Amino acid sequence: MWDQLSSYVARLLASYPYHSISASVLFCVLMTGGLVHIKLEQDIRASFSPVGSETEYETEVYLDFFNLTVYPERAFLIFTARGDSNVLAPQNLKHVLGHDAEIQAAISTLDPSNRRNCEPLCDLNKPFHYLISQLQRKNLTNDDVFLGLHLSDVLIDFKNLSHPMSAKTIILWYFSRSDSPAAKSAFGKKINELFELSMNEELYEEIEFTVFSDQIANREMIRGAIEATTLMTIGFFLLLTLTIIVIWRQTSIRQAPVLVAVSLLTPIAATVSSFGALCWLGLPSFSIQCVTPFLVLGIGVDDAFILIHRWRHHSSIVDRTSRLDQVIVDVGPSITITSLTNIIAFGIGFFTPTPQMSLFCLAASLALLFDYIFTYTILAPFVFLSNDENYVPVSSKSEKLSPHSFLAKYSRFLCSLNGRLICGLVLISFYAFTTYGVFTMKATFEPAKAFPSNSRLVNALNAIKPVFNVYFPINVFVKSPPNISNSEEYKDFYRMIDDLEQVPGILGDNRTLLFLPHYEAFDRKISSVMSFFGGESTVSYDNLQFWLHQIGNPPIVNFKNENGTAQLESFRFTLLGRGMSEWAERAQAMQDVRGILRKNADKFNVTLFDGDSAILLMILSVGTDLIGSIAVTVACMAVICLVFITNRTAVLVITSMIVSICFTLVGCLSWWGADLDPVTQVDVLLATGFSVDYTAHVAYQYFRAKGSPLDRVHISLAEMAEPMLEAGFSTFLCMLPLIFVPTYAIVAFAKTIFLVVGIGLLHGLFILPVVLALFSSDRQEEVRLPTVEKDLIAPPLLTEPLVERALG
């Protein structure tokens, strides 16, 4: 059936080559028109936050509490003492306070409603300023002020009047609303100035400072993409050189320039069409999609190599239409198998929760689909039209199929007992090595992975880790406050607090930053005075507004007006975590806290908030998601192979090879420093599709050939070994420059490509032939290996009558 379909397609293309090319070019132009609507998504939060996740509701609660419409801009400055210096020394504080004043001026401008742009969180650094005022007056007291989020490595000596306190690090936090373009611009401009200033590591003698902000994070992520694109142009020229060499060896001087150009332009046109289609759909583009053109280019030329190889192979067929017919019949099904598996593998990757990786997979899947279509509608017609009838290739087929050739000797080795024993030892050693890597792979994700490793942002994120190891804030919002006049309800609320403080990683011993105990003590004093004059001695919220006014009205509560009376509507408190610089630990702690809050949601309507909750949730599920995605992908690969290769043994062998490649790939990635994160998940998914490329071609040709297992191993390797090696090398060259990009996500992608090429070729050219020969029948229409030129008039891998005719 597939031979008949392939033959029909070939004859249709041969009859209307110009129409096919013109229609494809017109389609590409129409799709490219969508690029005028391109939207580059530069928000790193949007890049990694899943749509429709539980964290979206938590963000809504956060924004509603602070009366915000969009997520605010955030930033922090970190000042770190060099050597044994004291960051709180007067000469160092001068620089700290100077930079702090610059940012405060930028975020304190008024909007049209006379509201400061930093409201309602203008006083984030108030505890630090209180401490500085105490130090400057040399009146350091043991007041109850929490400074854990501003200082680290603190030493206090009240006897030392000149320097009673020393610290290693100062952290200052800043907040600016994003709903005002002017405010966002002013804040961004000042932060960018300080970021550029922080590049000079010798700016201050005793301290160094680093800056982190959402705007700078977005800018640095884009910089990493630009660096990757620049380096990948080198890969393009390497691929161009290889393509010229490969095609030049297969065609005449007249044909080569045209076929080289079309072989490269076809995947480029497919990628441009894919990007245009996404733009027509109104979908954004992310920075990591800069890899897509080079990825599709590296894959696309593989099919070109195979197609041109077969065109040269059938040079003895004089009629061009018959020749194209035979070429498409030979390679059409295997090209379709590998293309569909890649398309489906990336298509499954579209369902990963990370928007950046999801749309990258969608763009690649569409590009590979278009490239598959263009291979038939553009490349094949050009091969057909550019045929040089005067070109007579120097056939190397007799050399390949000679019993004295290297391939013959290699095939006999693969089918021998020694070959099987060595294959077994290789597999055992390989599986032992990779199994350790799989089980030691750490499920985590670091924000620094999104930026170039040479970015100052990485320094800032590393500098804040010691602070988060000691104190890490977890905000909890209570939308149904407990009635503190009701003793049972009040006790239930404190039981919830006790449960939260029992979560591993959460500080107990009443370290939660909750206003209720302080207010309760104040209210009891008021109540005791009132009871002296005959009033009721009960705790209530009646004096809450007065108490808040006395302490400066911190943004920890919200009131609503009911019948002219202010009623408490909601409040927030802060849990303090320890050891939260490790994202895996932080993710588990968040999940445990979220579980306790769910149990009390009916009573108090409580919700946690962490700006990185979306990523933390993915860390917890990435392992099971990866296994599930691989299982679905492998199942799809097996179905596709079964449709095109109606041999259950072949499908079983190919599927086992895919599983083996994926398993060893994950283990090798672990040894190479990769973590189990959304980036690795997507990389392994695409590698699952790639793995078919290195198994389906050999297996398909093996089961089409006739003869003994040795004959079929020899024939299949003679047909596919050279184009597979060329295809693998082309993909390797195209991705090679990515290894020098200092961005984790892109380097991890390059590592995956290198490994899947190497592991795939090992399986396709060594392990797979051994397994095929081992589990095939000893004799199946056994034939001798051709040794003379007359045996090569027709290829041994065509339909049975042609094979019989070729073998005399």
JSON list of N, CA and C in Angstrom, two decimals, residues 630-667:
[
{"chain": "A", "resi": 630, "resn": "ILE", "atom": "N", "xyz": [7.39, 10.56, 28.08]},
{"chain": "A", "resi": 630, "resn": "ILE", "atom": "CA", "xyz": [8.20, 9.60, 27.31]},
{"chain": "A", "resi": 630, "resn": "ILE", "atom": "C", "xyz": [7.36, 8.38, 26.94]},
{"chain": "A", "resi": 631, "resn": "ALA", "atom": "N", "xyz": [6.54, 7.90, 27.91]},
{"chain": "A", "resi": 631, "resn": "ALA", "atom": "CA", "xyz": [5.70, 6.73, 27.64]},
{"chain": "A", "resi": 631, "resn": "ALA", "atom": "C", "xyz": [4.73, 7.00, 26.50]},
{"chain": "A", "resi": 632, "resn": "VAL", "atom": "N", "xyz": [4.09, 8.18, 26.53]},
{"chain": "A", "resi": 632, "resn": "VAL", "atom": "CA", "xyz": [3.14, 8.53, 25.46]},
{"chain": "A", "resi": 632, "resn": "VAL", "atom": "C", "xyz": [3.88, 8.66, 24.12]},
{"chain": "A", "resi": 633, "resn": "THR", "atom": "N", "xyz": [5.03, 9.30, 24.16]},
{"chain": "A", "resi": 633, "resn": "THR", "atom": "CA", "xyz": [5.80, 9.50, 22.93]},
{"chain": "A", "resi": 633, "resn": "THR", "atom": "C", "xyz": [6.25, 8.17, 22.34]},
{"chain": "A", "resi": 634, "resn": "VAL", "atom": "N", "xyz": [6.78, 7.29, 23.18]},
{"chain": "A", "resi": 634, "resn": "VAL", "atom": "CA", "xyz": [7.25, 5.99, 22.68]},
{"chain": "A", "resi": 634, "resn": "VAL", "atom": "C", "xyz": [6.08, 5.19, 22.11]},
{"chain": "A", "resi": 635, "resn": "ALA", "atom": "N", "xyz": [4.92, 5.26, 22.78]},
{"chain": "A", "resi": 635, "resn": "ALA", "atom": "CA", "xyz": [3.74, 4.56, 22.27]},
{"chain": "A", "resi": 635, "resn": "ALA", "atom": "C", "xyz": [3.35, 5.09, 20.89]},
{"chain": "A", "resi": 636, "resn": "CYS", "atom": "N", "xyz": [3.40, 6.41, 20.72]},
{"chain": "A", "resi": 636, "resn": "CYS", "atom": "CA", "xyz": [3.10, 7.01, 19.41]},
{"chain": "A", "resi": 636, "resn": "CYS", "atom": "C", "xyz": [4.12, 6.57, 18.36]},
{"chain": "A", "resi": 637, "resn": "MET", "atom": "N", "xyz": [5.39, 6.52, 18.76]},
{"chain": "A", "resi": 637, "resn": "MET", "atom": "CA", "xyz": [6.43, 6.06, 17.83]},
{"chain": "A", "resi": 637, "resn": "MET", "atom": "C", "xyz": [6.16, 4.62, 17.39]},
{"chain": "A", "resi": 638, "resn": "ALA", "atom": "N", "xyz": [5.75, 3.78, 18.34]},
{"chain": "A", "resi": 638, "resn": "ALA", "atom": "CA", "xyz": [5.48, 2.37, 18.02]},
{"chain": "A", "resi": 638, "resn": "ALA", "atom": "C", "xyz": [4.32, 2.24, 17.06]},
{"chain": "A", "resi": 639, "resn": "VAL", "atom": "N", "xyz": [3.26, 3.04, 17.27]},
{"chain": "A", "resi": 639, "resn": "VAL", "atom": "CA", "xyz": [2.10, 2.98, 16.37]},
{"chain": "A", "resi": 639, "resn": "VAL", "atom": "C", "xyz": [2.49, 3.40, 14.97]},
{"chain": "A", "resi": 640, "resn": "ILE", "atom": "N", "xyz": [3.27, 4.48, 14.87]},
{"chain": "A", "resi": 640, "resn": "ILE", "atom": "CA", "xyz": [3.69, 4.97, 13.54]},
{"chain": "A", "resi": 640, "resn": "ILE", "atom": "C", "xyz": [4.53, 3.90, 12.84]},
{"chain": "A", "resi": 641, "resn": "CYS", "atom": "N", "xyz": [5.47, 3.32, 13.56]},
{"chain": "A", "resi": 641, "resn": "CYS", "atom": "CA", "xyz": [6.32, 2.28, 12.95]},
{"chain": "A", "resi": 641, "resn": "CYS", "atom": "C", "xyz": [5.49, 1.08, 12.52]},
{"chain": "A", "resi": 642, "resn": "LEU", "atom": "N", "xyz": [4.47, 0.73, 13.31]},
{"chain": "A", "resi": 642, "resn": "LEU", "atom": "CA", "xyz": [3.63, -0.42, 12.98]},
{"chain": "A", "resi": 642, "resn": "LEU", "atom": "C", "xyz": [2.82, -0.16, 11.71]},
{"chain": "A", "resi": 643, "resn": "VAL", "atom": "N", "xyz": [2.41, 1.11, 11.53]},
{"chain": "A", "resi": 643, "resn": "VAL", "atom": "CA", "xyz": [1.65, 1.45, 10.33]},
{"chain": "A", "resi": 643, "resn": "VAL", "atom": "C", "xyz": [2.50, 1.30, 9.08]},
{"chain": "A", "resi": 644, "resn": "PHE", "atom": "N", "xyz": [3.77, 1.71, 9.16]},
{"chain": "A", "resi": 644, "resn": "PHE", "atom": "CA", "xyz": [4.62, 1.71, 7.97]},
{"chain": "A", "resi": 644, "resn": "PHE", "atom": "C", "xyz": [5.44, 0.43, 7.83]},
{"chain": "A", "resi": 645, "resn": "ILE", "atom": "N", "xyz": [5.74, -0.21, 8.95]},
{"chain": "A", "resi": 645, "resn": "ILE", "atom": "CA", "xyz": [6.51, -1.47, 8.90]},
{"chain": "A", "resi": 645, "resn": "ILE", "atom": "C", "xyz": [5.62, -2.55, 9.48]},
{"chain": "A", "resi": 646, "resn": "THR", "atom": "N", "xyz": [4.92, -3.25, 8.64]},
{"chain": "A", "resi": 646, "resn": "THR", "atom": "CA", "xyz": [3.94, -4.23, 9.12]},
{"chain": "A", "resi": 646, "resn": "THR", "atom": "C", "xyz": [4.63, -5.51, 9.58]},
{"chain": "A", "resi": 647, "resn": "ASN", "atom": "N", "xyz": [5.56, -5.34, 10.49]},
{"chain": "A", "resi": 647, "resn": "ASN", "atom": "CA", "xyz": [6.29, -6.47, 11.04]},
{"chain": "A", "resi": 647, "resn": "ASN", "atom": "C", "xyz": [6.42, -6.23, 12.54]},
{"chain": "A", "resi": 648, "resn": "ARG", "atom": "N", "xyz": [5.75, -7.05, 13.31]},
{"chain": "A", "resi": 648, "resn": "ARG", "atom": "CA", "xyz": [5.70, -6.81, 14.76]},
{"chain": "A", "resi": 648, "resn": "ARG", "atom": "C", "xyz": [7.08, -6.92, 15.39]},
{"chain": "A", "resi": 649, "resn": "THR", "atom": "N", "xyz": [7.89, -7.84, 14.88]},
{"chain": "A", "resi": 649, "resn": "THR", "atom": "CA", "xyz": [9.24, -7.96, 15.42]},
{"chain": "A", "resi": 649, "resn": "THR", "atom": "C", "xyz": [10.02, -6.68, 15.21]},
{"chain": "A", "resi": 650, "resn": "ALA", "atom": "N", "xyz": [9.89, -6.11, 14.01]},
{"chain": "A", "resi": 650, "resn": "ALA", "atom": "CA", "xyz": [10.61, -4.88, 13.71]},
{"chain": "A", "resi": 650, "resn": "ALA", "atom": "C", "xyz": [10.15, -3.75, 14.63]},
{"chain": "A", "resi": 651, "resn": "VAL", "atom": "N", "xyz": [8.84, -3.63, 14.82]},
{"chain": "A", "resi": 651, "resn": "VAL", "atom": "CA", "xyz": [8.31, -2.57, 15.68]},
{"chain": "A", "resi": 651, "resn": "VAL", "atom": "C", "xyz": [8.77, -2.77, 17.12]},
{"chain": "A", "resi": 652, "resn": "LEU", "atom": "N", "xyz": [8.77, -4.01, 17.58]},
{"chain": "A", "resi": 652, "resn": "LEU", "atom": "CA", "xyz": [9.21, -4.29, 18.94]},
{"chain": "A", "resi": 652, "resn": "LEU", "atom": "C", "xyz": [10.69, -3.93, 19.12]},
{"chain": "A", "resi": 653, "resn": "VAL", "atom": "N", "xyz": [11.50, -4.29, 18.13]},
{"chain": "A", "resi": 653, "resn": "VAL", "atom": "CA", "xyz": [12.93, -3.99, 18.21]},
{"chain": "A", "resi": 653, "resn": "VAL", "atom": "C", "xyz": [13.16, -2.48, 18.18]},
{"chain": "A", "resi": 654, "resn": "ILE", "atom": "N", "xyz": [12.49, -1.77, 17.26]},
{"chain": "A", "resi": 654, "resn": "ILE", "atom": "CA", "xyz": [12.65, -0.31, 17.16]},
{"chain": "A", "resi": 654, "resn": "ILE", "atom": "C", "xyz": [12.21, 0.36, 18.46]},
{"chain": "A", "resi": 655, "resn": "THR", "atom": "N", "xyz": [11.08, -0.08, 19.01]},
{"chain": "A", "resi": 655, "resn": "THR", "atom": "CA", "xyz": [10.57, 0.52, 20.26]},
{"chain": "A", "resi": 655, "resn": "THR", "atom": "C", "xyz": [11.55, 0.29, 21.40]},
{"chain": "A", "resi": 656, "resn": "SER", "atom": "N", "xyz": [12.11, -0.92, 21.48]},
{"chain": "A", "resi": 656, "resn": "SER", "atom": "CA", "xyz": [13.09, -1.19, 22.55]},
{"chain": "A", "resi": 656, "resn": "SER", "atom": "C", "xyz": [14.33, -0.34, 22.38]},
{"chain": "A", "resi": 657, "resn": "MET", "atom": "N", "xyz": [14.73, -0.09, 21.12]},
{"chain": "A", "resi": 657, "resn": "MET", "atom": "CA", "xyz": [15.88, 0.77, 20.88]},
{"chain": "A", "resi": 657, "resn": "MET", "atom": "C", "xyz": [15.59, 2.22, 21.31]},
{"chain": "A", "resi": 658, "resn": "ILE", "atom": "N", "xyz": [14.37, 2.69, 21.04]},
{"chain": "A", "resi": 658, "resn": "ILE", "atom": "CA", "xyz": [13.98, 4.04, 21.44]},
{"chain": "A", "resi": 658, "resn": "ILE", "atom": "C", "xyz": [14.04, 4.18, 22.95]},
{"chain": "A", "resi": 659, "resn": "VAL", "atom": "N", "xyz": [13.47, 3.20, 23.66]},
{"chain": "A", "resi": 659, "resn": "VAL", "atom": "CA", "xyz": [13.49, 3.23, 25.13]},
{"chain": "A", "resi": 659, "resn": "VAL", "atom": "C", "xyz": [14.93, 3.21, 25.63]},
{"chain": "A", "resi": 660, "resn": "SER", "atom": "N", "xyz": [15.76, 2.36, 25.03]},
{"chain": "A", "resi": 660, "resn": "SER", "atom": "CA", "xyz": [17.16, 2.27, 25.45]},
{"chain": "A", "resi": 660, "resn": "SER", "atom": "C", "xyz": [17.88, 3.60, 25.23]},
{"chain": "A", "resi": 661, "resn": "ILE", "atom": "N", "xyz": [17.65, 4.25, 24.07]},
{"chain": "A", "resi": 661, "resn": "ILE", "atom": "CA", "xyz": [18.30, 5.53, 23.80]},
{"chain": "A", "resi": 661, "resn": "ILE", "atom": "C", "xyz": [17.85, 6.58, 24.80]},
{"chain": "A", "resi": 662, "resn": "CYS", "atom": "N", "xyz": [16.54, 6.63, 25.08]},
{"chain": "A", "resi": 662, "resn": "CYS", "atom": "CA", "xyz": [16.03, 7.64, 26.02]},
{"chain": "A", "resi": 662, "resn": "CYS", "atom": "C", "xyz": [16.58, 7.43, 27.43]},
{"chain": "A", "resi": 663, "resn": "PHE", "atom": "N", "xyz": [16.61, 6.17, 27.86]},
{"chain": "A", "resi": 663, "resn": "PHE", "atom": "CA", "xyz": [17.10, 5.89, 29.22]},
{"chain": "A", "resi": 663, "resn": "PHE", "atom": "C", "xyz": [18.57, 6.26, 29.36]},
{"chain": "A", "resi": 664, "resn": "THR", "atom": "N", "xyz": [19.38, 5.82, 28.41]},
{"chain": "A", "resi": 664, "resn": "THR", "atom": "CA", "xyz": [20.81, 6.13, 28.50]},
{"chain": "A", "resi": 664, "resn": "THR", "atom": "C", "xyz": [21.06, 7.62, 28.32]},
{"chain": "A", "resi": 665, "resn": "LEU", "atom": "N", "xyz": [20.22, 8.29, 27.54]},
{"chain": "A", "resi": 665, "resn": "LEU", "atom": "CA", "xyz": [20.36, 9.73, 27.37]},
{"chain": "A", "resi": 665, "resn": "LEU", "atom": "C", "xyz": [20.17, 10.47, 28.68]},
{"chain": "A", "resi": 666, "resn": "VAL", "atom": "N", "xyz": [19.10, 10.11, 29.41]},
{"chain": "A", "resi": 666, "resn": "VAL", "atom": "CA", "xyz": [18.84, 10.78, 30.70]},
{"chain": "A", "resi": 666, "resn": "VAL", "atom": "C", "xyz": [20.00, 10.56, 31.66]},
{"chain": "A", "resi": 667, "resn": "GLY", "atom": "N", "xyz": [20.51, 9.32, 31.71]},
{"chain": "A", "resi": 667, "resn": "GLY", "atom": "CA", "xyz": [21.64, 9.05, 32.59]},
{"chain": "A", "resi": 667, "resn": "GLY", "atom": "C", "xyz": [22.87, 9.83, 32.22]}
]
